PDB file of C-alpha atoms in Angstrom:
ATOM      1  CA  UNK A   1     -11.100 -36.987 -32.113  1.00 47.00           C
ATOM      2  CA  UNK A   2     -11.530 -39.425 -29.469  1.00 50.00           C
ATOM      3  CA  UNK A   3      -9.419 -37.722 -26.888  1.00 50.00           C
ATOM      4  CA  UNK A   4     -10.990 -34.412 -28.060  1.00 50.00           C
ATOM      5  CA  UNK A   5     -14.090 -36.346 -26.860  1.00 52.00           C
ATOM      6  CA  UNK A   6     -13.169 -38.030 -23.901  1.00 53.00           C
ATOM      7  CA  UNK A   7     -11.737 -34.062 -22.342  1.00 56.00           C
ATOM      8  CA  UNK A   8     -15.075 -31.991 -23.232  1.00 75.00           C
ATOM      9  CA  UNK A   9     -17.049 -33.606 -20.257  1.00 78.00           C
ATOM     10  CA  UNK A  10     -13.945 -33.364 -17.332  1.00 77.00           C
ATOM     11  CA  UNK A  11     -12.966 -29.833 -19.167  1.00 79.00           C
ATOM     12  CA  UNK A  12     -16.919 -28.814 -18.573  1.00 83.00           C
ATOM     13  CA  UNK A  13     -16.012 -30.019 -14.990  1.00 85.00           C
ATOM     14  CA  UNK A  14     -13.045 -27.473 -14.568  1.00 87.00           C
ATOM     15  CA  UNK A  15     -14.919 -25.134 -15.939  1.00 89.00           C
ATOM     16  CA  UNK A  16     -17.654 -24.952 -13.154  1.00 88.00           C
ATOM     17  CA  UNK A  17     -15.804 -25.646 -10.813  1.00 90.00           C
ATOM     18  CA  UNK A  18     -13.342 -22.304 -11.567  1.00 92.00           C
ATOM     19  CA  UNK A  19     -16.668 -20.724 -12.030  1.00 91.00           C
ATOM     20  CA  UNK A  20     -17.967 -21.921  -8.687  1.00 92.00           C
ATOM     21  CA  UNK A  21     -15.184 -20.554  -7.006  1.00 92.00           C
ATOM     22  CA  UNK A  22     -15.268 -16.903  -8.442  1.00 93.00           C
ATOM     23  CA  UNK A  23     -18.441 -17.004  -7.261  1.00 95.00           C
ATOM     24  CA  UNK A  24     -17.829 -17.873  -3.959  1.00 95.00           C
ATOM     25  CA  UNK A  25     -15.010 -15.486  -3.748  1.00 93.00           C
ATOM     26  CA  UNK A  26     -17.149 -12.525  -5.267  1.00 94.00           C
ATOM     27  CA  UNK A  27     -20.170 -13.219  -2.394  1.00 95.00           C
ATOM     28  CA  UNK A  28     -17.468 -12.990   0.160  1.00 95.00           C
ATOM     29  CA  UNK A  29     -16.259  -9.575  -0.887  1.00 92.00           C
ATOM     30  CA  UNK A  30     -19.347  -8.543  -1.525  1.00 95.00           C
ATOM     31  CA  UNK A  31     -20.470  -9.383   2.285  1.00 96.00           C
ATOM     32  CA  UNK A  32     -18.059  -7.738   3.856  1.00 94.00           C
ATOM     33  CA  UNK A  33     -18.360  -5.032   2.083  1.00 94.00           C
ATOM     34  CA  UNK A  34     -22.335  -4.892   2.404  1.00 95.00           C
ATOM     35  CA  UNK A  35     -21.808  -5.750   5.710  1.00 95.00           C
ATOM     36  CA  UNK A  36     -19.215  -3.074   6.535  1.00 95.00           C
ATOM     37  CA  UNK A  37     -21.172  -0.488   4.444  1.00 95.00           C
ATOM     38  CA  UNK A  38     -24.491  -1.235   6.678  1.00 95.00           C
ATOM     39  CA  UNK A  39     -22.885  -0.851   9.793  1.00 94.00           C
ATOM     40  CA  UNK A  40     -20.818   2.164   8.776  1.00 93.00           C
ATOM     41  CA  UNK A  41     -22.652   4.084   6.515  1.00 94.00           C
ATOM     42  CA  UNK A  42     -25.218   5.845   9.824  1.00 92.00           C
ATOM     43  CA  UNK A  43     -21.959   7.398  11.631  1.00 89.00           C
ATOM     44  CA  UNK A  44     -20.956   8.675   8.391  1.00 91.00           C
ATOM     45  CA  UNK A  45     -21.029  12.154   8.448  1.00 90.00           C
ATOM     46  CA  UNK A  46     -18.953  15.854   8.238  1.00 92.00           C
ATOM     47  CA  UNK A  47     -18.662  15.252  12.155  1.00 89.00           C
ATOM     48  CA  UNK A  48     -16.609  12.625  11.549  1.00 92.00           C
ATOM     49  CA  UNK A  49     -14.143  14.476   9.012  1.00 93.00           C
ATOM     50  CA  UNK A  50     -13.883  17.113  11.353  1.00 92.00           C
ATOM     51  CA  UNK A  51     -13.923  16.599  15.013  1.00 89.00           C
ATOM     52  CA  UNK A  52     -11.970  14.826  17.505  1.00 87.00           C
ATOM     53  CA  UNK A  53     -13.425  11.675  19.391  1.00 84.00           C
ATOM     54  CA  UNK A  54     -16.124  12.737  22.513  1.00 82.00           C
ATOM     55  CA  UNK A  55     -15.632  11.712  25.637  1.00 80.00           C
ATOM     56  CA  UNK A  56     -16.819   8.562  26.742  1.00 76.00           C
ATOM     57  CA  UNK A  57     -20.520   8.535  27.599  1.00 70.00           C
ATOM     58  CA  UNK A  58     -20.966  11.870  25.104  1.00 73.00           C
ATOM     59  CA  UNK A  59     -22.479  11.277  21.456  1.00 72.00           C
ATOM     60  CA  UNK A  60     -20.787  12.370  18.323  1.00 75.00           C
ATOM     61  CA  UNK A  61     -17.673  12.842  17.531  1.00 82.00           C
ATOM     62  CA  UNK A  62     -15.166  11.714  14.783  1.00 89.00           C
ATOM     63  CA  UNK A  63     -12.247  10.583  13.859  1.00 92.00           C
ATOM     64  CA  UNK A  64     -10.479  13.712  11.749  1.00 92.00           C
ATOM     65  CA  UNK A  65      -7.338  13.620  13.830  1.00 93.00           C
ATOM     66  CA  UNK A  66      -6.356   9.738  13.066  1.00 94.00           C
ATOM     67  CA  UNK A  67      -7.833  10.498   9.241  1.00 94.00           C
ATOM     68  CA  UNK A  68      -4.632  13.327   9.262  1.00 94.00           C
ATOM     69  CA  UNK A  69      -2.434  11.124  10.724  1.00 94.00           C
ATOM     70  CA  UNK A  70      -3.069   8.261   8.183  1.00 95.00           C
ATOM     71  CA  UNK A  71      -2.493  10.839   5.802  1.00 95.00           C
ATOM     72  CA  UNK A  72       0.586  12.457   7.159  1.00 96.00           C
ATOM     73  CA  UNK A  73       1.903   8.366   8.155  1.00 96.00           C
ATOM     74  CA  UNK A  74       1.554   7.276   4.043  1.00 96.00           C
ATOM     75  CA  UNK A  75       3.105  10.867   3.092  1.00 95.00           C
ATOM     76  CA  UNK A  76       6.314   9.997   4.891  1.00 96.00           C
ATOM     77  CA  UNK A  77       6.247   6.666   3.880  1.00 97.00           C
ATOM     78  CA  UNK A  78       5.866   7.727   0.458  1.00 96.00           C
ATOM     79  CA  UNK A  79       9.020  10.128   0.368  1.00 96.00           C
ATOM     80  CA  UNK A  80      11.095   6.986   1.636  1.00 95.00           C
ATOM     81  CA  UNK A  81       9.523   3.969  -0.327  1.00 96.00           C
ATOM     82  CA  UNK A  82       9.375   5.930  -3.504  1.00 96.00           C
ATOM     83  CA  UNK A  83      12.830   7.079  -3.614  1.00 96.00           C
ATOM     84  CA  UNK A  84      14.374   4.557  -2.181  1.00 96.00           C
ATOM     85  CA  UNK A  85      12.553   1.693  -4.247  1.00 96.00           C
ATOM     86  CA  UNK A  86      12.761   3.448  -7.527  1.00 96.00           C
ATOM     87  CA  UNK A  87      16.437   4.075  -7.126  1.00 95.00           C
ATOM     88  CA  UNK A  88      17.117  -0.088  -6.051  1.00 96.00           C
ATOM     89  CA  UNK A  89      14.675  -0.893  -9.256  1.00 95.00           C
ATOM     90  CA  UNK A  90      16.787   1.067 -11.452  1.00 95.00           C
ATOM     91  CA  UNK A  91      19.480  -0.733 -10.064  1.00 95.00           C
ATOM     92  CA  UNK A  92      18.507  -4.083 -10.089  1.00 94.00           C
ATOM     93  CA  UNK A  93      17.294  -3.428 -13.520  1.00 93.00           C
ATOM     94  CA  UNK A  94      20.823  -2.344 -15.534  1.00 90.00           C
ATOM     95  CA  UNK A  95      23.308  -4.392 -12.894  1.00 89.00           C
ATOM     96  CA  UNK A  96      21.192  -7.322 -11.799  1.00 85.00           C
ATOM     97  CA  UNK A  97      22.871  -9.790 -13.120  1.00 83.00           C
ATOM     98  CA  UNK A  98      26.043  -9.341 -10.696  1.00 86.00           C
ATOM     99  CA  UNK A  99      26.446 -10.675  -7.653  1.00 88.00           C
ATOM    100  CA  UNK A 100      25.268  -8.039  -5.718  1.00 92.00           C
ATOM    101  CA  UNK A 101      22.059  -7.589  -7.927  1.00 90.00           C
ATOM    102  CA  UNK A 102      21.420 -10.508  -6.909  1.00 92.00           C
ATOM    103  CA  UNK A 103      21.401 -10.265  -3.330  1.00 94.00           C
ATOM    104  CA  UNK A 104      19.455  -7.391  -3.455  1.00 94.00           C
ATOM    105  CA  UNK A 105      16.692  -8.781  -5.389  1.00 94.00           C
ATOM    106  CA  UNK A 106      16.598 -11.760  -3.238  1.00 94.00           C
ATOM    107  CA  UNK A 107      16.731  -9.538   0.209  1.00 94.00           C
ATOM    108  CA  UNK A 108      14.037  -7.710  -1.216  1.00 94.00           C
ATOM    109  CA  UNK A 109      11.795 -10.800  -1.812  1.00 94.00           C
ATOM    110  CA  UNK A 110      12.618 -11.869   1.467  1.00 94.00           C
ATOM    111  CA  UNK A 111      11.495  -8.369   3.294  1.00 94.00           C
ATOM    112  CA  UNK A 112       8.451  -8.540   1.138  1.00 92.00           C
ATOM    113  CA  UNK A 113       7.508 -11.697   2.622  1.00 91.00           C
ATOM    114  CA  UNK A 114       8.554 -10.786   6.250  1.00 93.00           C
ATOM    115  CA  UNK A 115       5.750 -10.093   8.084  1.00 94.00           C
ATOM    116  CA  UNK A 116       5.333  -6.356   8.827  1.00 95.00           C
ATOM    117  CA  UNK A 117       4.847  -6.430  12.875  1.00 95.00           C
ATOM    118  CA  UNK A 118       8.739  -8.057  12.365  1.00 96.00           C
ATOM    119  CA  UNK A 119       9.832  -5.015  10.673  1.00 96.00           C
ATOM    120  CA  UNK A 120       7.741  -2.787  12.971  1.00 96.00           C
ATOM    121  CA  UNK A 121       9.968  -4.253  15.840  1.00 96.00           C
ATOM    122  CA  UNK A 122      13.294  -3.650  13.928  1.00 96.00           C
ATOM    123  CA  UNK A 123      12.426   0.118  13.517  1.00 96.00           C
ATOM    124  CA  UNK A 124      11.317   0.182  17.406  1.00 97.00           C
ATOM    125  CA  UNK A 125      14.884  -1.020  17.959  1.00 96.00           C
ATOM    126  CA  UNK A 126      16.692   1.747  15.778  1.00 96.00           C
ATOM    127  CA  UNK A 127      14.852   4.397  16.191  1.00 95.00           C
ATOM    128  CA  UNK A 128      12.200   4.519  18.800  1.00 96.00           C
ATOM    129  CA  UNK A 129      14.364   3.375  21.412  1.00 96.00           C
ATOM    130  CA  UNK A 130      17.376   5.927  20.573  1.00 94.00           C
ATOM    131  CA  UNK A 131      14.658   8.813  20.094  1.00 94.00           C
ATOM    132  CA  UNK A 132      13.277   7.762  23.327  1.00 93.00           C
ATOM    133  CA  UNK A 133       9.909   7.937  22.185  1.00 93.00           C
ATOM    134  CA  UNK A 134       7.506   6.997  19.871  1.00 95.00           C
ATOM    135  CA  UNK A 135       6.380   9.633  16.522  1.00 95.00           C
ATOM    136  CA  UNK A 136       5.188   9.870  13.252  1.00 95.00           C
ATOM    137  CA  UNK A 137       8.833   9.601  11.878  1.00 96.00           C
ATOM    138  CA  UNK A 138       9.102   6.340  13.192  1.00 96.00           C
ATOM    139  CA  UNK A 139       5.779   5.179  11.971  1.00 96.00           C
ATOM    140  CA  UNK A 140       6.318   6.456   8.604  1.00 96.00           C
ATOM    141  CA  UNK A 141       9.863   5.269   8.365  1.00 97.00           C
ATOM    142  CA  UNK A 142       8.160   1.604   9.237  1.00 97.00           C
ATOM    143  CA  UNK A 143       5.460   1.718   6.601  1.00 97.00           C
ATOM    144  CA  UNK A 144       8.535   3.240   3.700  1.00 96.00           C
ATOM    145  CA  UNK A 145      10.394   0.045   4.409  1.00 97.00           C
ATOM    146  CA  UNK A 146       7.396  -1.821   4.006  1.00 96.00           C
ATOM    147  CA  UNK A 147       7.087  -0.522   0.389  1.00 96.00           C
ATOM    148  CA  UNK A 148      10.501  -0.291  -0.323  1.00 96.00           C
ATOM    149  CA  UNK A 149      10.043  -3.614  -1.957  1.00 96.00           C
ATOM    150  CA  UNK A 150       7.370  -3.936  -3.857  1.00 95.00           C
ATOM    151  CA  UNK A 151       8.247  -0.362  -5.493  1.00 96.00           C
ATOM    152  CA  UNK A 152      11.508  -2.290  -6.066  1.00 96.00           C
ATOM    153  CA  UNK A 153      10.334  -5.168  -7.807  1.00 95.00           C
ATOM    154  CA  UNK A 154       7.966  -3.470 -10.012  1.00 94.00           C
ATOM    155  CA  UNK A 155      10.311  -0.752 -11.056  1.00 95.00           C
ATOM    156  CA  UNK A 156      12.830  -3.526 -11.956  1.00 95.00           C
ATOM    157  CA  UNK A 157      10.317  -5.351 -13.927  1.00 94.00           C
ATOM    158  CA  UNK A 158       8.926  -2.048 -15.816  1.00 93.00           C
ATOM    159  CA  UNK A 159      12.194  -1.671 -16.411  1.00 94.00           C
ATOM    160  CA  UNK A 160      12.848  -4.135 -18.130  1.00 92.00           C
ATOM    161  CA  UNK A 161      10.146  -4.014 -20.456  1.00 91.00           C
ATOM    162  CA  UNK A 162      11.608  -0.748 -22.091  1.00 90.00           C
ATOM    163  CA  UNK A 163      13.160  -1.402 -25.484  1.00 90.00           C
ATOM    164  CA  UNK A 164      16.936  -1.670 -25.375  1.00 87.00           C
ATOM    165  CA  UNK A 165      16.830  -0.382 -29.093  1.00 91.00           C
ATOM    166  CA  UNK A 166      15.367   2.872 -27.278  1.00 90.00           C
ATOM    167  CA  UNK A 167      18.524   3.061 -24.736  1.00 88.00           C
ATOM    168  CA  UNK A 168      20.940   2.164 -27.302  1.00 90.00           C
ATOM    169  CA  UNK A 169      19.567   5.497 -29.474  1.00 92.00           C
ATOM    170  CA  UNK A 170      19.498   7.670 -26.703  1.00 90.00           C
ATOM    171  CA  UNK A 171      23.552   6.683 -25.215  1.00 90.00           C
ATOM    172  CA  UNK A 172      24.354   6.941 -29.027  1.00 92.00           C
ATOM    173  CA  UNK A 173      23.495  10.722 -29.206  1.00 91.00           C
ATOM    174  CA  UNK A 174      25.997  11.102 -26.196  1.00 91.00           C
ATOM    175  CA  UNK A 175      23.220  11.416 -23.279  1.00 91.00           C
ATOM    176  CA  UNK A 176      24.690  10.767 -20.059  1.00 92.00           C
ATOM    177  CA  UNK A 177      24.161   7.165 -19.028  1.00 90.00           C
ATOM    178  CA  UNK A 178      21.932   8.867 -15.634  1.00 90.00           C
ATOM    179  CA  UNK A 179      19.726  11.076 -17.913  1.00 93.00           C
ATOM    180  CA  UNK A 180      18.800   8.473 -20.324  1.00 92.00           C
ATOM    181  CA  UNK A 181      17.469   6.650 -17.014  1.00 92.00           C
ATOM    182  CA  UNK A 182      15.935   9.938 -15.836  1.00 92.00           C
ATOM    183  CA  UNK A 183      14.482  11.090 -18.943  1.00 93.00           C
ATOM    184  CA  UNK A 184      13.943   8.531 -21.397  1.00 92.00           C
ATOM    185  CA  UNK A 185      13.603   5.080 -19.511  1.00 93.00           C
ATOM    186  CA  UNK A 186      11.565   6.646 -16.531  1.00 94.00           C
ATOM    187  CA  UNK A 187       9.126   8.173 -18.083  1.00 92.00           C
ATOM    188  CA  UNK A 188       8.374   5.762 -20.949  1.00 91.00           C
ATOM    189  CA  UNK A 189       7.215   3.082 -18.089  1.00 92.00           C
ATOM    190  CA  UNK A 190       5.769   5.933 -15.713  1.00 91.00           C
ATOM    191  CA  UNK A 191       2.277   4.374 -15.717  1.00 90.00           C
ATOM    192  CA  UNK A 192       3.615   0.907 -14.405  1.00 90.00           C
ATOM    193  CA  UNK A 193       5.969   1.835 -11.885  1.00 93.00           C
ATOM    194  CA  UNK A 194       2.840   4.476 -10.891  1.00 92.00           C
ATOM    195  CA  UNK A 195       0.904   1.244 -10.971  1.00 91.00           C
ATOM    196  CA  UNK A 196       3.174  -0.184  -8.106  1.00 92.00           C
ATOM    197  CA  UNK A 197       3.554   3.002  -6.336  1.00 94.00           C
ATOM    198  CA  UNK A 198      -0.197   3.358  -5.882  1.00 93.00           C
ATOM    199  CA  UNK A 199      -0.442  -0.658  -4.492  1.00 92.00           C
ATOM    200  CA  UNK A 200       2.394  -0.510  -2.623  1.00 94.00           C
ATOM    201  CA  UNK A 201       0.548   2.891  -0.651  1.00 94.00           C
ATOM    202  CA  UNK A 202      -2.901   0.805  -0.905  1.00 92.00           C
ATOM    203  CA  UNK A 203      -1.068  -1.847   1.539  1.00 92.00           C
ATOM    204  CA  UNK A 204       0.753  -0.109   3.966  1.00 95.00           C
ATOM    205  CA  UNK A 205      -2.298   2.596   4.579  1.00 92.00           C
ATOM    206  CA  UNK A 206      -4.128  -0.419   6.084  1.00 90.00           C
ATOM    207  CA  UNK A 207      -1.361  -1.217   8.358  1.00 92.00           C
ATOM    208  CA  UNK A 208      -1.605  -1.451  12.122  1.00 91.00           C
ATOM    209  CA  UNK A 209       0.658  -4.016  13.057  1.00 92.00           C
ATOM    210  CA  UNK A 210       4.032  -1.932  12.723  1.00 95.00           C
ATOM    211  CA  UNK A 211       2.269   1.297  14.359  1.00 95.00           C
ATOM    212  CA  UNK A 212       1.854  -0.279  17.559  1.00 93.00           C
ATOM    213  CA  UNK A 213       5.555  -0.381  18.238  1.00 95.00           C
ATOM    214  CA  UNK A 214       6.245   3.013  16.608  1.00 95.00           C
ATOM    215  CA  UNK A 215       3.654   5.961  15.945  1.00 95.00           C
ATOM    216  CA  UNK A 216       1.422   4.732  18.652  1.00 91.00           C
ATOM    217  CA  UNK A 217      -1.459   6.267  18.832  1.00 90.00           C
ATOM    218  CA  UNK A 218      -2.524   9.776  19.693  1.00 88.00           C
ATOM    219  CA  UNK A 219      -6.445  11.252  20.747  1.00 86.00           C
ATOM    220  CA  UNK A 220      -5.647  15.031  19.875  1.00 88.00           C
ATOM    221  CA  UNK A 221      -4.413  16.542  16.040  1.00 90.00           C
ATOM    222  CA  UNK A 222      -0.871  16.073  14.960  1.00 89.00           C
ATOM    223  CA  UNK A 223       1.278  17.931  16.466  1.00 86.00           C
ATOM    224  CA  UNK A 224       4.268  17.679  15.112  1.00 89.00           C
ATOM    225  CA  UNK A 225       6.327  15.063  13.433  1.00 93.00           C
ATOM    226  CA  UNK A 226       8.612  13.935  16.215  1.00 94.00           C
ATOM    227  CA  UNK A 227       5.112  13.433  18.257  1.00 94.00           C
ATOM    228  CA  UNK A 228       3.272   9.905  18.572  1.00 95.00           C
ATOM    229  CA  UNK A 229       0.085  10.276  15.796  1.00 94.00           C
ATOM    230  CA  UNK A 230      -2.936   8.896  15.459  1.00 93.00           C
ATOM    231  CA  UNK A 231      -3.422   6.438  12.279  1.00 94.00           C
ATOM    232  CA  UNK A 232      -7.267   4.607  11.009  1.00 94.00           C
ATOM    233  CA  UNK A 233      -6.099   1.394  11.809  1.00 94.00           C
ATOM    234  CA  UNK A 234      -5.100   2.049  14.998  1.00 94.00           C
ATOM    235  CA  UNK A 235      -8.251   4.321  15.893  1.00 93.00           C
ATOM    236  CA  UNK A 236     -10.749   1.301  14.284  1.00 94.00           C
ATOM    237  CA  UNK A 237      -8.610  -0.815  16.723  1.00 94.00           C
ATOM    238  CA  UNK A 238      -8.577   0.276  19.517  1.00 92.00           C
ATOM    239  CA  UNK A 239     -12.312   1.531  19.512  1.00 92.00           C
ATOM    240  CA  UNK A 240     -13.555  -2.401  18.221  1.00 92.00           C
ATOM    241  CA  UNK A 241     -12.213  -3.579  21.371  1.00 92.00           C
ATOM    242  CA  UNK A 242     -13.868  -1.009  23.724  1.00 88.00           C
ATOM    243  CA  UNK A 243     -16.624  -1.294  25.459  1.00 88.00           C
ATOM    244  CA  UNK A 244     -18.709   1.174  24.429  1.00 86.00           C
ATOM    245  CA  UNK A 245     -21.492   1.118  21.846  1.00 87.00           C
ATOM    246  CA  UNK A 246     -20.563   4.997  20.404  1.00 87.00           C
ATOM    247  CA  UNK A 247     -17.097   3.921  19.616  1.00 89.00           C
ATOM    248  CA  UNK A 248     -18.164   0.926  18.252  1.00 91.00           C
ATOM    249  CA  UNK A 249     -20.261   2.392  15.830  1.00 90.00           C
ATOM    250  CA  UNK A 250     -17.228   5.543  14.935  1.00 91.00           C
ATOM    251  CA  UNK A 251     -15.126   2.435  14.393  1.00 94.00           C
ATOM    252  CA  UNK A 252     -17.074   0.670  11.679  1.00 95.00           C
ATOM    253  CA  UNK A 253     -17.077   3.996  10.204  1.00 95.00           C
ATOM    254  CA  UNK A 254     -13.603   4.013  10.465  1.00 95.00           C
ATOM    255  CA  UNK A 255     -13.037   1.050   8.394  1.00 95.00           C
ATOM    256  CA  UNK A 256     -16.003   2.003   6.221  1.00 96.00           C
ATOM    257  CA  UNK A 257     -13.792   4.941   5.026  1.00 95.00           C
ATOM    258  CA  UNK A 258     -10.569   2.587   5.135  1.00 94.00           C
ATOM    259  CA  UNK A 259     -12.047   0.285   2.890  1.00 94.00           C
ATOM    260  CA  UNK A 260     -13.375   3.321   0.712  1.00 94.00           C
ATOM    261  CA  UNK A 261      -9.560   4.551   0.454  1.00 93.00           C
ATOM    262  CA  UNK A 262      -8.366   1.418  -0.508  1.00 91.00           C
ATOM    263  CA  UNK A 263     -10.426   0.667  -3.068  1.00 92.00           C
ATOM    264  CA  UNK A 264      -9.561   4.003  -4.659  1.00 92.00           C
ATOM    265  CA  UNK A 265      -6.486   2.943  -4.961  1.00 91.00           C
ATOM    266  CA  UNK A 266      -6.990   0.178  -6.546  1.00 89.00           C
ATOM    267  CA  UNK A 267      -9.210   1.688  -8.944  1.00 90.00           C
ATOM    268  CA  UNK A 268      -6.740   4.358  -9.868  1.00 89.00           C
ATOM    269  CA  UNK A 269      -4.131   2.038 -10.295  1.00 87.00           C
ATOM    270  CA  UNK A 270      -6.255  -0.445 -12.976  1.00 85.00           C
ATOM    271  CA  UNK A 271      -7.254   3.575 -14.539  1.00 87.00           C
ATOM    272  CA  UNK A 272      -3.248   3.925 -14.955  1.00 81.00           C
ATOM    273  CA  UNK A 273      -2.772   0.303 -16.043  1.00 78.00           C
ATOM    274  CA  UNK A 274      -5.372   0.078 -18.748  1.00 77.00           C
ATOM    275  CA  UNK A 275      -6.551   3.610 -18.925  1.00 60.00           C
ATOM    276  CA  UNK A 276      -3.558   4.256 -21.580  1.00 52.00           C
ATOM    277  CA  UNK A 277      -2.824   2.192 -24.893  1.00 50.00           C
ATOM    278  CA  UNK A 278       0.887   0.951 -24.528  1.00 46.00           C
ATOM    279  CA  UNK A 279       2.704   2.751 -26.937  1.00 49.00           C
ATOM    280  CA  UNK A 280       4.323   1.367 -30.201  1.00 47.00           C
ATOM    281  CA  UNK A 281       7.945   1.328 -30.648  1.00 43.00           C
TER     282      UNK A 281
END
């Protein structure tokens, strides 16, 4: 009882000080976001969802082509990272334990933690400079590698979580080992590896880094795939830096509706994570 004592007042302590903290934390994000919201909000209008930028010196004005490209950039991501890092999950999750598994997991790690204007300069070498130019393949082939891993990881670890007494059943009945994977395993942890998926897109559609070195940039609409594009992060960019008070304000609209898509995403993804009971096996 004495020790129970003596630990109340420095567990009190620990207490408000973790409390303190979340506090602190919660004022910043709610700052920026205030702050981005204020400045944004004014320029926020259809204009901006539907015209291209004004000349300099002109009012109005928006931003629709880079809001296309950011959406064409994360749909080719999406078709690699996806595939590509469900397939290694799956992978990593029935052979891990070899040797190989376990190179793969660990390169995996590692490219998570490489920082992405590295792997927007290995993509410059290997395909910019053979296409001779930059384009929206490149860029979205830069932002799939990027979530190549963390689709990966989380598919691997969903995975895992999937009763082997449910696998066992289904290889008993004489299901191919690739459809029990498919159509059992898959779709019993759909919601978490949708949880990753939806992350994984809510990091690399905030990207700029990698983009410089391989979609570029672009001030008209898309015009094809093998043509440099215009992304948000690059338009917010490259207008913050200018010199001019119109694009100033159409960038902090910019990240206004960057932020908004972001935290979309990370609203849909707690809705998939919680918005389900887990079932009962």
């Amino acid at each position: 009882m004495a020790v129970g004592k003596k630990q109340r007042p420095a567990g009190r302590v620990m207490i408000f000080l973790c409390g303190l903290a979340s506090v602190v934390i919660l004022a910043v994000l709610i700052s920026i976001l205030g702050y981005i919201l204020a400045r944004g909000l004014p320029g926020l209008t259809l204009d901006f969802f539907l015209k291209t930028p004004q000349p300099v010196g002109l009012a109005g004005g928006g931003m629709a082509h880079a809001v296309a490209g950011s959406l064409i950039l994360v749909g080719l991501a999406c078709l690699l990272g996806i595939t590509w890092g469900v397939a290694i999950g799956v992978y990593l999750a029935e052979y891990g334990g070899r040797t190989f598994g376990w190179l793969v997991r660990f390169s995996a790690d590692v490219l998570n933690g490489i920082p992405s204007i590295i792997v927007g300069i290995f993509v410059y070498s290997v395909m910019v400079v053979k296409m001779g130019h930059f384009s929206a393949l490149a860029g979205g082939a830069v932002l799939g590698v990027i979530m190549v891993p963390t689709v990966a990881r989380n598919t691997e670890e969903m995975l895992r979580m999937v009763p082997g007494e449910l696998k066992d059943a289904a290889l008993a009945l004489g299901i191919p080992f690739w459809k029990v994977v498919a159509f059992v395993m898959l779709p019993t942890v759909a919601r978490g590896i949708g949880v990753g998926i939806v992350l994984a897109v809510a990091r690399v559609a905030g990207e700029t880094a990698p983009l410089f070195f391989t979609a570029l940039n672009n001030d008209f609409w898309p015009a094809g795939l093998n043509e440099p594009i215009a992304s948000l992060p690059m338009e917010i960019f490259r207008y913050a830096i200018s010199p001019f008070k119109v694009w100033h304000e159409l960038a902090w609209t910019g990240a206004l509706v960057l932020v908004t898509i972001v935290l979309v995403f990370m609203v849909l993804a707690r809705i998939l994570l919680y918005g389900q009971r887990p079932k009962e096996w």
